[in-house]
């Protein structure tokens, strides 16, 4: 591929920032405006990066640019590298290096507040920042957090996980609907109507139901707030971990035990690379609090 300039010998931050801006904007013109560069400069920088890597990162066959499969993989790597650099040169971070703990929903359930309070007492010099990020790995693969609380199986490469506990599942149904009159529910009770699925960060899919008895209709949403809103509006029912009932009460949603669904593992995940020096202490404290059943 011809770039109009010699091959780049060393990938610099400007190459990564240009690529990430294009990936975010889906358009070179908007990316250039965000970077305060000219469109030709961004195009040349992106082409030089692709030439260095030897792969196409962006599909230019349509007006709205999209990432190639290689571009999708590289986006997370580039985002993690840029985030690590920005963090390393942040003057405030040199004085107080916070430990960023991501979660997509429900955090550590009823143990969340005890964890935050105990951490503050034992490690006042290291703030523990709890960040909700609507992503299957809660921003961990993109370098937005140092560790993450994740539910269900996680197959993202380059992560190390350990199980903190297993949570029962609950059904989330419309508060004034007929299913709310039951003390407990089964999967078959929900299959008669639409199921609301959070396809971005949720763990429930139609595979939870036996083959031949799966729901006929689904409603897809992108985050927990929209999931709750759809259920409250009567668009369908949902399935989640028991902690959701503690962390996300909603006037229009009733939670009921789901007696025939398998439990959900709650994982503490980190990247398989050198990370924040207090990660071992975080894991130890989480196990300690859960083991002592310190919860409201």
mmCIF file with all atom_site columns, C-alpha atoms in Angstrom, residues 35-123:
data_model
loop_
_atom_site.group_PDB
_atom_site.id
_atom_site.type_symbol
_atom_site.label_atom_id
_atom_site.label_alt_id
_atom_site.label_comp_id
_atom_site.label_asym_id
_atom_site.label_entity_id
_atom_site.label_seq_id
_atom_site.pdbx_PDB_ins_code
_atom_site.Cartn_x
_atom_site.Cartn_y
_atom_site.Cartn_z
_atom_site.occupancy
_atom_site.B_iso_or_equiv
_atom_site.pdbx_formal_charge
_atom_site.auth_seq_id
_atom_site.auth_comp_id
_atom_site.auth_asym_id
_atom_site.auth_atom_id
_atom_site.pdbx_PDB_model_num
ATOM 1  C CA . UNK A 1 35  ? -7.270  15.998 16.944 1.00 0.00 ? 35  UNK A CA 1
ATOM 2  C CA . UNK A 1 36  ? -6.987  19.537 15.534 1.00 0.00 ? 36  UNK A CA 1
ATOM 3  C CA . UNK A 1 37  ? -5.121  18.240 12.520 1.00 0.00 ? 37  UNK A CA 1
ATOM 4  C CA . UNK A 1 38  ? -5.791  18.325 8.803  1.00 0.00 ? 38  UNK A CA 1
ATOM 5  C CA . UNK A 1 39  ? -7.597  15.455 7.143  1.00 0.00 ? 39  UNK A CA 1
ATOM 6  C CA . UNK A 1 40  ? -4.597  14.585 4.919  1.00 0.00 ? 40  UNK A CA 1
ATOM 7  C CA . UNK A 1 41  ? -2.326  14.465 7.976  1.00 0.00 ? 41  UNK A CA 1
ATOM 8  C CA . UNK A 1 42  ? -4.608  11.983 9.755  1.00 0.00 ? 42  UNK A CA 1
ATOM 9  C CA . UNK A 1 43  ? -4.950  9.868  6.608  1.00 0.00 ? 43  UNK A CA 1
ATOM 10 C CA . UNK A 1 44  ? -1.155  9.738  6.168  1.00 0.00 ? 44  UNK A CA 1
ATOM 11 C CA . UNK A 1 45  ? -0.603  8.857  9.822  1.00 0.00 ? 45  UNK A CA 1
ATOM 12 C CA . UNK A 1 46  ? -3.170  6.056  9.691  1.00 0.00 ? 46  UNK A CA 1
ATOM 13 C CA . UNK A 1 47  ? -1.725  4.681  6.437  1.00 0.00 ? 47  UNK A CA 1
ATOM 14 C CA . UNK A 1 48  ? 1.802   4.748  7.881  1.00 0.00 ? 48  UNK A CA 1
ATOM 15 C CA . UNK A 1 49  ? 0.624   2.782  10.926 1.00 0.00 ? 49  UNK A CA 1
ATOM 16 C CA . UNK A 1 50  ? -1.040  0.178  8.732  1.00 0.00 ? 50  UNK A CA 1
ATOM 17 C CA . UNK A 1 51  ? 2.092   -0.109 6.632  1.00 0.00 ? 51  UNK A CA 1
ATOM 18 C CA . UNK A 1 52  ? 4.222   -0.651 9.729  1.00 0.00 ? 52  UNK A CA 1
ATOM 19 C CA . UNK A 1 53  ? 1.865   -3.371 11.017 1.00 0.00 ? 53  UNK A CA 1
ATOM 20 C CA . UNK A 1 54  ? 1.389   -4.926 7.614  1.00 0.00 ? 54  UNK A CA 1
ATOM 21 C CA . UNK A 1 55  ? -2.407  -5.131 7.939  1.00 0.00 ? 55  UNK A CA 1
ATOM 22 C CA . UNK A 1 56  ? -5.440  -3.045 7.131  1.00 0.00 ? 56  UNK A CA 1
ATOM 23 C CA . UNK A 1 57  ? -6.971  -1.597 10.281 1.00 0.00 ? 57  UNK A CA 1
ATOM 24 C CA . UNK A 1 58  ? -9.789  0.380  8.668  1.00 0.00 ? 58  UNK A CA 1
ATOM 25 C CA . UNK A 1 59  ? -12.169 -0.650 5.907  1.00 0.00 ? 59  UNK A CA 1
ATOM 26 C CA . UNK A 1 60  ? -12.430 2.319  3.551  1.00 0.00 ? 60  UNK A CA 1
ATOM 27 C CA . UNK A 1 61  ? -14.926 0.729  1.140  1.00 0.00 ? 61  UNK A CA 1
ATOM 28 C CA . UNK A 1 62  ? -17.848 2.773  2.456  1.00 0.00 ? 62  UNK A CA 1
ATOM 29 C CA . UNK A 1 63  ? -18.381 6.428  3.348  1.00 0.00 ? 63  UNK A CA 1
ATOM 30 C CA . UNK A 1 64  ? -18.606 5.518  7.034  1.00 0.00 ? 64  UNK A CA 1
ATOM 31 C CA . UNK A 1 65  ? -15.332 3.876  7.934  1.00 0.00 ? 65  UNK A CA 1
ATOM 32 C CA . UNK A 1 66  ? -15.417 0.650  9.898  1.00 0.00 ? 66  UNK A CA 1
ATOM 33 C CA . UNK A 1 67  ? -12.710 -1.406 11.555 1.00 0.00 ? 67  UNK A CA 1
ATOM 34 C CA . UNK A 1 68  ? -11.424 -4.600 10.032 1.00 0.00 ? 68  UNK A CA 1
ATOM 35 C CA . UNK A 1 69  ? -11.215 -7.651 12.332 1.00 0.00 ? 69  UNK A CA 1
ATOM 36 C CA . UNK A 1 70  ? -7.533  -6.814 12.833 1.00 0.00 ? 70  UNK A CA 1
ATOM 37 C CA . UNK A 1 71  ? -8.519  -3.229 13.604 1.00 0.00 ? 71  UNK A CA 1
ATOM 38 C CA . UNK A 1 72  ? -10.951 -4.349 16.305 1.00 0.00 ? 72  UNK A CA 1
ATOM 39 C CA . UNK A 1 73  ? -8.206  -6.347 18.022 1.00 0.00 ? 73  UNK A CA 1
ATOM 40 C CA . UNK A 1 74  ? -5.672  -3.523 17.672 1.00 0.00 ? 74  UNK A CA 1
ATOM 41 C CA . UNK A 1 75  ? -8.111  -0.926 19.042 1.00 0.00 ? 75  UNK A CA 1
ATOM 42 C CA . UNK A 1 76  ? -8.065  -2.455 22.518 1.00 0.00 ? 76  UNK A CA 1
ATOM 43 C CA . UNK A 1 77  ? -4.272  -2.754 22.446 1.00 0.00 ? 77  UNK A CA 1
ATOM 44 C CA . UNK A 1 78  ? -3.853  0.843  21.282 1.00 0.00 ? 78  UNK A CA 1
ATOM 45 C CA . UNK A 1 79  ? -6.320  2.160  23.855 1.00 0.00 ? 79  UNK A CA 1
ATOM 46 C CA . UNK A 1 80  ? -4.512  0.325  26.653 1.00 0.00 ? 80  UNK A CA 1
ATOM 47 C CA . UNK A 1 81  ? -1.141  1.697  25.522 1.00 0.00 ? 81  UNK A CA 1
ATOM 48 C CA . UNK A 1 82  ? -2.378  5.286  25.315 1.00 0.00 ? 82  UNK A CA 1
ATOM 49 C CA . UNK A 1 83  ? -4.141  5.026  28.674 1.00 0.00 ? 83  UNK A CA 1
ATOM 50 C CA . UNK A 1 84  ? -0.975  3.660  30.301 1.00 0.00 ? 84  UNK A CA 1
ATOM 51 C CA . UNK A 1 85  ? 1.112   6.503  28.880 1.00 0.00 ? 85  UNK A CA 1
ATOM 52 C CA . UNK A 1 86  ? -1.361  9.204  29.940 1.00 0.00 ? 86  UNK A CA 1
ATOM 53 C CA . UNK A 1 87  ? -1.511  7.738  33.424 1.00 0.00 ? 87  UNK A CA 1
ATOM 54 C CA . UNK A 1 88  ? 2.273   7.527  33.712 1.00 0.00 ? 88  UNK A CA 1
ATOM 55 C CA . UNK A 1 89  ? 2.796   11.220 32.901 1.00 0.00 ? 89  UNK A CA 1
ATOM 56 C CA . UNK A 1 90  ? -0.129  12.539 34.958 1.00 0.00 ? 90  UNK A CA 1
ATOM 57 C CA . UNK A 1 91  ? 1.430   14.681 37.724 1.00 0.00 ? 91  UNK A CA 1
ATOM 58 C CA . UNK A 1 92  ? -1.483  14.027 40.051 1.00 0.00 ? 92  UNK A CA 1
ATOM 59 C CA . UNK A 1 93  ? -1.101  10.301 39.606 1.00 0.00 ? 93  UNK A CA 1
ATOM 60 C CA . UNK A 1 94  ? 2.512   10.479 40.739 1.00 0.00 ? 94  UNK A CA 1
ATOM 61 C CA . UNK A 1 95  ? 1.360   11.728 44.128 1.00 0.00 ? 95  UNK A CA 1
ATOM 62 C CA . UNK A 1 96  ? -1.732  9.537  44.518 1.00 0.00 ? 96  UNK A CA 1
ATOM 63 C CA . UNK A 1 97  ? -1.919  6.564  42.175 1.00 0.00 ? 97  UNK A CA 1
ATOM 64 C CA . UNK A 1 98  ? -5.564  5.469  42.367 1.00 0.00 ? 98  UNK A CA 1
ATOM 65 C CA . UNK A 1 99  ? -6.574  1.855  41.956 1.00 0.00 ? 99  UNK A CA 1
ATOM 66 C CA . UNK A 1 100 ? -9.328  1.779  39.335 1.00 0.00 ? 100 UNK A CA 1
ATOM 67 C CA . UNK A 1 101 ? -11.849 -1.041 39.761 1.00 0.00 ? 101 UNK A CA 1
ATOM 68 C CA . UNK A 1 102 ? -14.295 -1.459 36.889 1.00 0.00 ? 102 UNK A CA 1
ATOM 69 C CA . UNK A 1 103 ? -17.675 -3.160 36.796 1.00 0.00 ? 103 UNK A CA 1
ATOM 70 C CA . UNK A 1 104 ? -20.455 -3.299 34.239 1.00 0.00 ? 104 UNK A CA 1
ATOM 71 C CA . UNK A 1 105 ? -23.244 -3.700 36.786 1.00 0.00 ? 105 UNK A CA 1
ATOM 72 C CA . UNK A 1 106 ? -23.780 -4.534 40.469 1.00 0.00 ? 106 UNK A CA 1
ATOM 73 C CA . UNK A 1 107 ? -20.073 -4.305 41.442 1.00 0.00 ? 107 UNK A CA 1
ATOM 74 C CA . UNK A 1 108 ? -19.507 -6.616 44.441 1.00 0.00 ? 108 UNK A CA 1
ATOM 75 C CA . UNK A 1 109 ? -23.202 -6.674 45.300 1.00 0.00 ? 109 UNK A CA 1
ATOM 76 C CA . UNK A 1 110 ? -23.937 -6.191 49.028 1.00 0.00 ? 110 UNK A CA 1
ATOM 77 C CA . UNK A 1 111 ? -20.199 -6.373 49.738 1.00 0.00 ? 111 UNK A CA 1
ATOM 78 C CA . UNK A 1 112 ? -19.464 -3.235 47.694 1.00 0.00 ? 112 UNK A CA 1
ATOM 79 C CA . UNK A 1 113 ? -19.750 -0.677 50.478 1.00 0.00 ? 113 UNK A CA 1
ATOM 80 C CA . UNK A 1 114 ? -17.797 -2.788 53.022 1.00 0.00 ? 114 UNK A CA 1
ATOM 81 C CA . UNK A 1 115 ? -15.031 -3.203 50.443 1.00 0.00 ? 115 UNK A CA 1
ATOM 82 C CA . UNK A 1 116 ? -14.800 0.524  49.731 1.00 0.00 ? 116 UNK A CA 1
ATOM 83 C CA . UNK A 1 117 ? -14.857 1.470  53.421 1.00 0.00 ? 117 UNK A CA 1
ATOM 84 C CA . UNK A 1 118 ? -12.327 -1.143 54.474 1.00 0.00 ? 118 UNK A CA 1
ATOM 85 C CA . UNK A 1 119 ? -9.996  -0.158 51.639 1.00 0.00 ? 119 UNK A CA 1
ATOM 86 C CA . UNK A 1 120 ? -10.145 3.509  52.621 1.00 0.00 ? 120 UNK A CA 1
ATOM 87 C CA . UNK A 1 121 ? -9.268  2.629  56.214 1.00 0.00 ? 121 UNK A CA 1
ATOM 88 C CA . UNK A 1 122 ? -6.348  0.363  55.313 1.00 0.00 ? 122 UNK A CA 1
ATOM 89 C CA . UNK A 1 123 ? -4.983  2.167  52.260 1.00 0.00 ? 123 UNK A CA 1
#
